[in-house]
Amino acid sequence: MVQTLTVLGLESSCDDTAAAVVRQTKGAKAEILSSVVHGQTDLHSAFGGVVPEIAARAHAEKLDVCVVQALDAAGLSLRDMDAIAVTAGPGLIGGVMSGVMCAKGLSAATGLPLIGVNHLAGHALTPRLTDDIAFPYLMLLVSGGHCQYLIAHGPEQFTRLGGTIDDAPGEAFDKTARLLGLPQPGGPSVEVEARDGNAQRFRFPRPLLDRPGSDLSFSGLKTALMRMRDQIVAVKGGLTRQDRADLCAGFQQAIVDTLAEKTRRAIDLYLDHNPVDPVVAVAGGVAANSAIRTALESVCAQKGARFTAPPLALCTDNAAMIAYAGLERFRAGARDGLDLTARPRWPLDQHSPAMLGSGKKGAKA
Ligand code: KG4
Ligand code: ZN
């Protein structure tokens, strides 16, 4: 096996079309040579959510542009690549298929090996890409479509300790923004509003805290928010800026408190088996939220665990994480053929029972 590997990665599982080039010399930290992301927020904004058919079409139109831009930015050509990695699931199936077909075309034309990557593994391995974290570590994957606690043992070995039984937190942020007339994606809008709000004014539930373990539930929060919003509107005829800020602050605080407590429990479970130099990593779009990061940091400090979170641009969907996860698989000897299939569902921990509920990306993986 060559010591230095350079991999082109493609991502198209939701509403970001992305391509990136990542290089790693065995035993050294990986290097992101380029990372291009074309978001689709404008295309979906009129609909209040991601429209799968529009997303798939836009991915098909933009993927080759992203590939050219990523190669140019890296100063390399396809001839310099050792493999092509692509998100093969889970995600919105039309988008995943756009990426897989593009990667197959490139692989067939160049003879480069094709590596299918689990999008969730891309997020879950990001701490290795950014901070060279060794296995094992505890990962909180928290995004628009997913929320789960995983022990990462290896590039394809994960144990799920718990997860959401309904909505993902990002989905709850997005729905909250929609209910309050704030722009999408909802997470950043709600976070900005919450800065000027009083989190104590409205009492939001802290779901599933009365149940042992690390499973989570977020769908009740938006129902609570809708009820509070409707009460204010019934009394005053509308929402003031302060009402909106207070609702956002109360909602965000409920998510912060819930994630903090469930993380405390997940760390306890993790420490039972891995007590030496514990590392807790967070990834996924919601990890961009600074109130959540601060709370997780303080839980980790209390538990004596090192906390790591990728830079914001690598928390949300990107192709550098896919190129890196593909590079790890490739180094471990994995190869996929032109029969690689796009998968709407693809749980990281094949041994855990499926979680209930469904979200933006379909049934929870
Ligand atoms: O990981 P990601 O880019 O896509 C998925 O795989 O889902 O995550 C996108 C999600 C969206 O729901 C977005 O609202 C949320 O991450 N998000 C945030 C923040 N930035 C993005 N949620 C809370 N606070 C933020 N600052
Ligand atoms: Zn994602």
Short mmCIF file of C-alpha atoms and ligand atoms in Angstrom, two decimals:
data_model
loop_
_atom_site.label_atom_id
_atom_site.label_comp_id
_atom_site.label_asym_id
_atom_site.label_seq_id
_atom_site.Cartn_x
_atom_site.Cartn_y
_atom_site.Cartn_z
CA MET A 1 0.00 0.00 0.00
CA VAL A 2 1.34 3.45 -0.96
CA GLN A 3 2.24 5.57 2.06
CA THR A 4 0.68 8.78 0.80
CA LEU A 5 -2.92 8.66 -0.42
CA THR A 6 -4.86 11.42 -2.14
CA VAL A 7 -8.62 10.99 -2.37
CA LEU A 8 -11.36 12.97 -4.11
CA GLY A 9 -14.60 12.99 -2.09
CA LEU A 10 -18.16 13.78 -3.23
CA GLU A 11 -21.14 14.61 -1.00
CA SER A 12 -24.78 15.09 -2.07
CA SER A 13 -26.97 13.40 0.55
CA CYS A 14 -29.06 16.40 1.59
CA ASP A 15 -28.94 20.03 0.44
CA ASP A 16 -25.21 20.66 0.02
CA THR A 17 -23.34 19.67 -3.13
CA ALA A 18 -19.68 19.26 -2.21
CA ALA A 19 -16.33 17.99 -3.48
CA ALA A 20 -12.98 17.92 -1.71
CA VAL A 21 -9.46 16.57 -1.95
CA VAL A 22 -7.80 15.10 1.13
CA ARG A 23 -4.27 13.73 1.41
CA GLN A 24 -2.69 11.67 4.13
CA THR A 25 0.70 10.12 4.60
CA LYS A 26 0.49 7.00 6.77
CA GLY A 27 1.02 7.86 10.43
CA ALA A 28 0.66 11.62 9.85
CA LYS A 29 -2.26 14.00 10.23
CA ALA A 30 -4.46 14.27 7.13
CA GLU A 31 -4.48 17.46 5.09
CA ILE A 32 -7.49 19.04 3.39
CA LEU A 33 -6.13 20.24 0.03
CA SER A 34 -9.48 21.71 -1.03
CA SER A 35 -13.10 21.69 0.06
CA VAL A 36 -15.87 23.15 -2.09
CA VAL A 37 -19.50 23.37 -0.88
CA HIS A 38 -22.42 24.68 -2.94
CA GLY A 39 -25.44 25.08 -0.65
CA GLN A 40 -28.99 24.91 -1.98
CA THR A 41 -30.70 27.05 0.67
CA ASP A 42 -32.03 29.54 -1.93
CA LEU A 43 -33.62 26.77 -4.01
CA HIS A 44 -35.62 25.43 -1.09
CA SER A 45 -36.37 28.60 0.89
CA ALA A 46 -39.82 29.15 -0.65
CA PHE A 47 -40.91 25.68 0.47
CA GLY A 48 -39.86 25.85 4.14
CA GLY A 49 -37.79 22.68 3.87
CA VAL A 50 -35.64 20.60 1.55
CA VAL A 51 -37.60 19.37 -1.51
CA PRO A 52 -35.98 16.03 -2.48
CA GLU A 53 -36.57 16.29 -6.25
CA ILE A 54 -35.23 19.84 -6.45
CA ALA A 55 -32.23 18.79 -4.37
CA ALA A 56 -31.44 15.78 -6.59
CA ARG A 57 -31.65 17.83 -9.79
CA ALA A 58 -29.44 20.58 -8.37
CA HIS A 59 -26.86 18.02 -7.20
CA ALA A 60 -26.78 16.47 -10.68
CA GLU A 61 -26.17 19.92 -12.18
CA LYS A 62 -23.53 21.04 -9.68
CA LEU A 63 -21.46 17.95 -8.90
CA ASP A 64 -19.13 18.15 -11.90
CA VAL A 65 -18.64 21.90 -11.29
CA CYS A 66 -17.68 21.13 -7.68
CA VAL A 67 -15.24 18.41 -8.78
CA VAL A 68 -13.47 20.76 -11.21
CA GLN A 69 -13.33 23.51 -8.56
CA ALA A 70 -12.00 21.13 -5.89
CA LEU A 71 -9.28 19.77 -8.19
CA ASP A 72 -8.32 23.29 -9.32
CA ALA A 73 -8.18 24.59 -5.76
CA ALA A 74 -5.92 21.67 -4.81
CA GLY A 75 -3.76 22.32 -7.89
CA LEU A 76 -4.21 18.68 -8.92
CA SER A 77 -5.92 16.62 -11.61
CA LEU A 78 -7.78 13.31 -11.53
CA ARG A 79 -4.48 11.65 -12.48
CA ASP A 80 -3.10 12.63 -9.06
CA MET A 81 -5.92 10.86 -7.18
CA ASP A 82 -5.62 7.37 -5.68
CA ALA A 83 -9.36 6.83 -5.24
CA ILE A 84 -12.79 8.44 -5.52
CA ALA A 85 -14.95 8.41 -2.39
CA VAL A 86 -18.65 9.19 -2.48
CA THR A 87 -21.50 9.33 0.03
CA ALA A 88 -23.56 6.21 -0.72
CA GLY A 89 -26.13 6.84 2.05
CA PRO A 90 -27.98 7.43 4.26
CA GLY A 91 -29.80 10.44 2.88
CA LEU A 92 -32.35 11.71 0.39
CA ILE A 93 -32.12 8.96 -2.19
CA GLY A 94 -32.22 11.13 -5.35
CA GLY A 95 -29.32 13.21 -4.10
CA VAL A 96 -27.31 10.20 -3.00
CA MET A 97 -27.88 8.64 -6.44
CA SER A 98 -26.66 11.81 -8.18
CA GLY A 99 -23.39 11.57 -6.26
CA VAL A 100 -22.97 7.83 -6.72
CA MET A 101 -23.60 8.07 -10.48
CA CYS A 102 -21.12 10.94 -10.84
CA ALA A 103 -18.47 9.00 -8.87
CA LYS A 104 -19.10 5.86 -10.92
CA GLY A 105 -18.66 7.86 -14.14
CA LEU A 106 -15.35 9.28 -12.91
CA SER A 107 -14.19 5.86 -11.75
CA ALA A 108 -15.15 4.16 -15.02
CA ALA A 109 -13.46 6.88 -17.08
CA THR A 110 -10.22 6.98 -15.09
CA GLY A 111 -9.92 3.46 -13.71
CA LEU A 112 -9.62 4.93 -10.20
CA PRO A 113 -10.99 2.76 -7.37
CA LEU A 114 -14.46 3.70 -6.09
CA ILE A 115 -15.16 3.84 -2.35
CA GLY A 116 -18.72 4.19 -1.01
CA VAL A 117 -18.87 6.10 2.26
CA ASN A 118 -21.53 6.21 4.97
CA HIS A 119 -22.37 9.90 5.46
CA LEU A 120 -22.63 9.36 9.22
CA ALA A 121 -19.18 7.76 9.27
CA GLY A 122 -17.95 10.91 7.53
CA HIS A 123 -19.24 13.03 10.43
CA ALA A 124 -18.13 10.49 13.03
CA LEU A 125 -14.54 10.30 11.71
CA THR A 126 -14.12 14.08 11.38
CA PRO A 127 -12.27 14.34 14.74
CA ARG A 128 -9.58 12.10 13.24
CA LEU A 129 -9.33 14.33 10.18
CA THR A 130 -9.13 17.56 12.17
CA ASP A 131 -7.40 16.50 15.40
CA ASP A 132 -5.82 13.13 14.66
CA ILE A 133 -7.87 11.54 17.48
CA ALA A 134 -7.04 7.85 18.08
CA PHE A 135 -9.70 5.13 18.40
CA PRO A 136 -11.69 4.60 20.55
CA TYR A 137 -13.61 7.76 21.36
CA LEU A 138 -17.16 8.71 22.23
CA MET A 139 -18.97 10.62 19.51
CA LEU A 140 -22.12 12.69 19.72
CA LEU A 141 -23.40 13.01 16.17
CA VAL A 142 -25.97 15.76 16.14
CA SER A 143 -27.31 17.09 12.85
CA GLY A 144 -30.45 17.91 10.87
CA GLY A 145 -31.22 14.26 10.26
CA HIS A 146 -29.50 12.41 13.09
CA CYS A 147 -28.75 12.38 16.76
CA GLN A 148 -26.85 9.51 18.31
CA TYR A 149 -24.11 8.60 20.77
CA LEU A 150 -21.55 6.26 19.23
CA ILE A 151 -18.38 4.61 20.39
CA ALA A 152 -16.01 4.81 17.41
CA HIS A 153 -13.77 1.72 17.51
CA GLY A 154 -12.52 1.84 13.91
CA PRO A 155 -13.31 3.36 10.49
CA GLU A 156 -16.30 1.04 10.14
CA GLN A 157 -16.82 -0.16 13.70
CA PHE A 158 -19.31 1.78 15.81
CA THR A 159 -21.43 0.93 18.85
CA ARG A 160 -24.55 3.02 19.39
CA LEU A 161 -25.22 3.89 23.02
CA GLY A 162 -28.40 5.86 22.40
CA GLY A 163 -30.15 8.17 19.99
CA THR A 164 -33.28 10.11 19.20
CA ILE A 165 -36.56 8.24 19.01
CA ASP A 166 -38.14 10.92 16.81
CA ASP A 167 -36.80 14.25 15.49
CA ALA A 168 -33.15 15.21 15.32
CA PRO A 169 -32.19 18.46 17.10
CA GLY A 170 -31.36 20.23 13.82
CA GLU A 171 -34.80 19.34 12.56
CA ALA A 172 -36.30 20.78 15.76
CA PHE A 173 -34.29 24.00 15.24
CA ASP A 174 -35.47 24.17 11.62
CA LYS A 175 -39.13 23.63 12.56
CA THR A 176 -38.89 26.21 15.35
CA ALA A 177 -37.52 28.78 12.89
CA ARG A 178 -40.38 28.01 10.51
CA LEU A 179 -42.98 28.41 13.28
CA LEU A 180 -41.50 31.80 14.20
CA GLY A 181 -41.03 33.04 10.62
CA LEU A 182 -37.22 32.97 10.82
CA PRO A 183 -35.03 32.06 7.82
CA GLN A 184 -33.74 28.54 7.07
CA PRO A 185 -31.54 26.79 8.04
CA GLY A 186 -33.18 27.31 11.40
CA GLY A 187 -30.25 26.49 13.71
CA PRO A 188 -28.19 29.63 13.10
CA SER A 189 -31.33 31.87 13.00
CA VAL A 190 -32.64 30.53 16.32
CA GLU A 191 -29.20 30.78 17.90
CA VAL A 192 -28.88 34.45 16.90
CA GLU A 193 -32.41 35.29 18.19
CA ALA A 194 -31.78 33.39 21.44
CA ARG A 195 -28.85 35.69 22.31
CA ASP A 196 -31.28 38.51 23.12
CA GLY A 197 -33.83 36.28 24.83
CA ASN A 198 -34.76 35.30 28.36
CA ALA A 199 -34.58 31.48 28.59
CA GLN A 200 -36.59 31.47 31.85
CA ARG A 201 -39.74 33.15 30.51
CA PHE A 202 -41.21 30.01 28.89
CA ARG A 203 -40.99 26.59 30.47
CA PHE A 204 -40.11 24.01 27.81
CA PRO A 205 -40.07 20.28 28.63
CA ARG A 206 -36.81 18.33 29.03
CA PRO A 207 -37.91 15.14 27.21
CA LEU A 208 -36.92 11.64 28.38
CA LEU A 209 -34.84 12.85 31.33
CA ASP A 210 -37.07 10.74 33.55
CA ARG A 211 -36.03 7.63 31.60
CA PRO A 212 -32.66 5.97 32.20
CA GLY A 213 -30.09 5.81 29.40
CA SER A 214 -29.10 8.10 26.57
CA ASP A 215 -32.07 8.01 24.22
CA LEU A 216 -33.48 11.40 23.27
CA SER A 217 -36.71 12.90 21.95
CA PHE A 218 -37.17 16.35 20.43
CA SER A 219 -40.54 16.30 18.69
CA GLY A 220 -42.40 17.52 21.81
CA LEU A 221 -40.39 20.75 21.90
CA LYS A 222 -41.85 22.12 18.68
CA THR A 223 -45.36 21.24 19.82
CA ALA A 224 -44.72 23.10 23.09
CA LEU A 225 -43.34 26.04 21.14
CA MET A 226 -46.34 26.11 18.82
CA ARG A 227 -48.71 26.17 21.81
CA MET A 228 -46.80 29.03 23.47
CA ARG A 229 -46.65 30.98 20.22
CA ASP A 230 -50.40 30.54 19.64
CA GLN A 231 -51.20 31.68 23.18
CA ILE A 232 -49.23 34.90 22.71
CA VAL A 233 -50.83 35.51 19.32
CA ALA A 234 -54.32 34.90 20.79
CA VAL A 235 -53.71 37.48 23.53
CA LYS A 236 -51.67 40.13 21.71
CA GLY A 237 -52.52 39.52 18.06
CA GLY A 238 -48.87 38.84 17.12
CA LEU A 239 -45.32 38.27 18.33
CA THR A 240 -42.94 41.06 19.30
CA ARG A 241 -39.21 40.74 18.65
CA GLN A 242 -38.74 40.06 22.36
CA ASP A 243 -41.39 37.28 22.35
CA ARG A 244 -39.56 35.63 19.51
CA ALA A 245 -36.19 35.95 21.22
CA ASP A 246 -37.56 34.56 24.51
CA LEU A 247 -39.16 31.59 22.71
CA CYS A 248 -35.88 30.87 20.91
CA ALA A 249 -33.87 31.16 24.13
CA GLY A 250 -36.23 28.86 26.05
CA PHE A 251 -36.27 26.31 23.24
CA GLN A 252 -32.48 26.33 22.82
CA GLN A 253 -31.95 26.02 26.58
CA ALA A 254 -34.18 22.92 26.65
CA ILE A 255 -32.02 21.32 23.94
CA VAL A 256 -28.82 22.37 25.73
CA ASP A 257 -29.98 20.92 29.08
CA THR A 258 -31.21 17.68 27.50
CA LEU A 259 -28.04 17.11 25.49
CA ALA A 260 -25.88 17.94 28.54
CA GLU A 261 -27.63 15.41 30.77
CA LYS A 262 -27.76 12.66 28.12
CA THR A 263 -24.09 13.26 27.32
CA ARG A 264 -23.26 12.91 31.04
CA ARG A 265 -24.96 9.51 30.98
CA ALA A 266 -23.33 8.44 27.70
CA ILE A 267 -19.91 9.34 29.15
CA ASP A 268 -20.63 7.17 32.21
CA LEU A 269 -21.54 4.25 29.93
CA TYR A 270 -18.43 4.86 27.83
CA LEU A 271 -16.14 5.08 30.87
CA ASP A 272 -17.33 1.66 32.06
CA HIS A 273 -15.46 0.13 29.12
CA ASN A 274 -12.87 2.78 28.20
CA PRO A 275 -11.65 4.47 31.37
CA VAL A 276 -8.19 5.58 30.10
CA ASP A 277 -7.74 9.06 28.57
CA PRO A 278 -11.37 9.37 27.44
CA VAL A 279 -12.09 11.61 24.48
CA VAL A 280 -15.55 12.94 23.62
CA ALA A 281 -16.09 14.39 20.16
CA VAL A 282 -19.07 16.17 18.70
CA ALA A 283 -19.91 16.50 14.98
CA GLY A 284 -22.81 17.32 12.67
CA GLY A 285 -24.40 20.66 11.88
CA VAL A 286 -25.88 21.29 15.33
CA ALA A 287 -22.35 21.08 16.79
CA ALA A 288 -21.95 24.57 15.30
CA ASN A 289 -24.20 25.91 18.11
CA SER A 290 -22.02 27.67 20.64
CA ALA A 291 -24.41 27.24 23.61
CA ILE A 292 -24.43 23.48 22.97
CA ARG A 293 -20.66 23.35 22.57
CA THR A 294 -20.10 25.26 25.81
CA ALA A 295 -22.46 22.96 27.74
CA LEU A 296 -20.80 19.82 26.35
CA GLU A 297 -17.37 21.22 27.13
CA SER A 298 -18.34 21.74 30.74
CA VAL A 299 -19.87 18.24 31.07
CA CYS A 300 -16.64 16.75 29.70
CA ALA A 301 -14.55 18.82 32.10
CA GLN A 302 -16.65 17.55 35.03
CA LYS A 303 -16.19 13.95 33.86
CA GLY A 304 -12.44 14.30 33.20
CA ALA A 305 -12.84 13.67 29.46
CA ARG A 306 -11.10 15.60 26.70
CA PHE A 307 -13.61 17.42 24.48
CA THR A 308 -13.06 18.04 20.81
CA ALA A 309 -15.26 19.69 18.19
CA PRO A 310 -14.36 20.28 14.54
CA PRO A 311 -14.19 23.81 13.13
CA LEU A 312 -17.65 25.02 12.13
CA ALA A 313 -17.18 24.48 8.37
CA LEU A 314 -16.44 20.81 9.05
CA CYS A 315 -19.43 20.39 11.41
CA THR A 316 -21.99 20.93 8.65
CA ASP A 317 -22.11 18.76 5.53
CA ASN A 318 -18.93 18.83 3.45
CA ALA A 319 -16.96 16.49 1.21
CA ALA A 320 -13.65 16.64 3.09
CA MET A 321 -15.15 14.31 5.70
CA ILE A 322 -16.28 11.95 2.93
CA ALA A 323 -12.86 12.00 1.24
CA TYR A 324 -11.24 11.29 4.62
CA ALA A 325 -13.63 8.48 5.57
CA GLY A 326 -13.05 7.01 2.09
CA LEU A 327 -9.31 7.31 2.59
CA GLU A 328 -9.54 5.36 5.85
CA ARG A 329 -11.62 2.63 4.18
CA PHE A 330 -9.26 2.54 1.21
CA ARG A 331 -6.21 2.20 3.47
CA ALA A 332 -7.97 -0.67 5.22
CA GLY A 333 -8.32 -2.43 1.84
CA ALA A 334 -11.97 -1.65 1.04
CA ARG A 335 -12.99 -1.30 -2.63
CA ASP A 336 -16.43 -0.92 -4.19
CA GLY A 337 -17.39 -1.83 -7.73
CA LEU A 338 -19.62 -0.14 -10.26
CA ASP A 339 -22.47 -2.05 -8.62
CA LEU A 340 -22.25 0.26 -5.56
CA THR A 341 -25.80 1.10 -4.52
CA ALA A 342 -27.27 4.28 -3.02
CA ARG A 343 -28.89 3.57 0.35
CA PRO A 344 -31.59 5.75 1.96
CA ARG A 345 -31.00 3.94 5.28
CA TRP A 346 -27.63 2.80 6.50
CA PRO A 347 -27.17 2.44 10.25
CA LEU A 348 -23.58 2.80 11.49
CA ASP A 349 -24.10 0.21 14.17
CA GLN A 350 -25.57 -2.76 12.32
CA HIS A 351 -26.19 -4.63 15.58
CA SER A 352 -28.36 -2.08 17.38
CA PRO A 353 -32.11 -2.27 16.85
CA ALA A 354 -33.54 0.43 14.51
CA MET A 355 -34.65 3.61 16.25
CA LEU A 356 -38.22 4.79 16.01
CA GLY A 357 -39.30 7.87 14.17
CA SER A 358 -38.39 9.56 10.95
CA GLY A 359 -36.86 12.87 10.10
CA LYS A 360 -35.71 15.08 7.28
CA LYS A 361 -33.56 12.27 5.91
CA GLY A 362 -36.21 9.57 6.24
CA ALA A 363 -36.21 6.82 8.84
CA LYS A 364 -33.52 7.23 11.45
CA ALA A 365 -30.40 5.25 10.81
O1 KG4 B 1 -24.83 18.06 9.38
P1 KG4 B 1 -25.72 18.98 8.61
O2 KG4 B 1 -25.08 20.02 7.72
O3 KG4 B 1 -26.71 18.18 7.70
C1 KG4 B 1 -27.27 16.99 8.11
O4 KG4 B 1 -26.61 15.92 7.91
O5 KG4 B 1 -28.37 17.06 8.67
O6 KG4 B 1 -26.67 19.69 9.66
C2 KG4 B 1 -27.61 20.65 9.27
C3 KG4 B 1 -28.44 21.00 10.47
C4 KG4 B 1 -29.62 21.90 10.16
O7 KG4 B 1 -30.79 21.36 10.73
C5 KG4 B 1 -29.24 23.24 10.81
O8 KG4 B 1 -30.36 23.98 11.27
C6 KG4 B 1 -28.39 22.76 11.97
O9 KG4 B 1 -27.65 21.68 11.45
N1 KG4 B 1 -27.50 23.83 12.45
C7 KG4 B 1 -27.58 24.36 13.68
C8 KG4 B 1 -26.64 25.42 13.71
N2 KG4 B 1 -26.00 25.47 12.49
C9 KG4 B 1 -26.55 24.48 11.73
N3 KG4 B 1 -28.36 24.06 14.72
C10 KG4 B 1 -28.21 24.80 15.84
N4 KG4 B 1 -27.36 25.84 15.95
C11 KG4 B 1 -26.54 26.18 14.91
N5 KG4 B 1 -25.70 27.21 15.03
ZN ZN B 2 -24.67 15.55 7.76
#
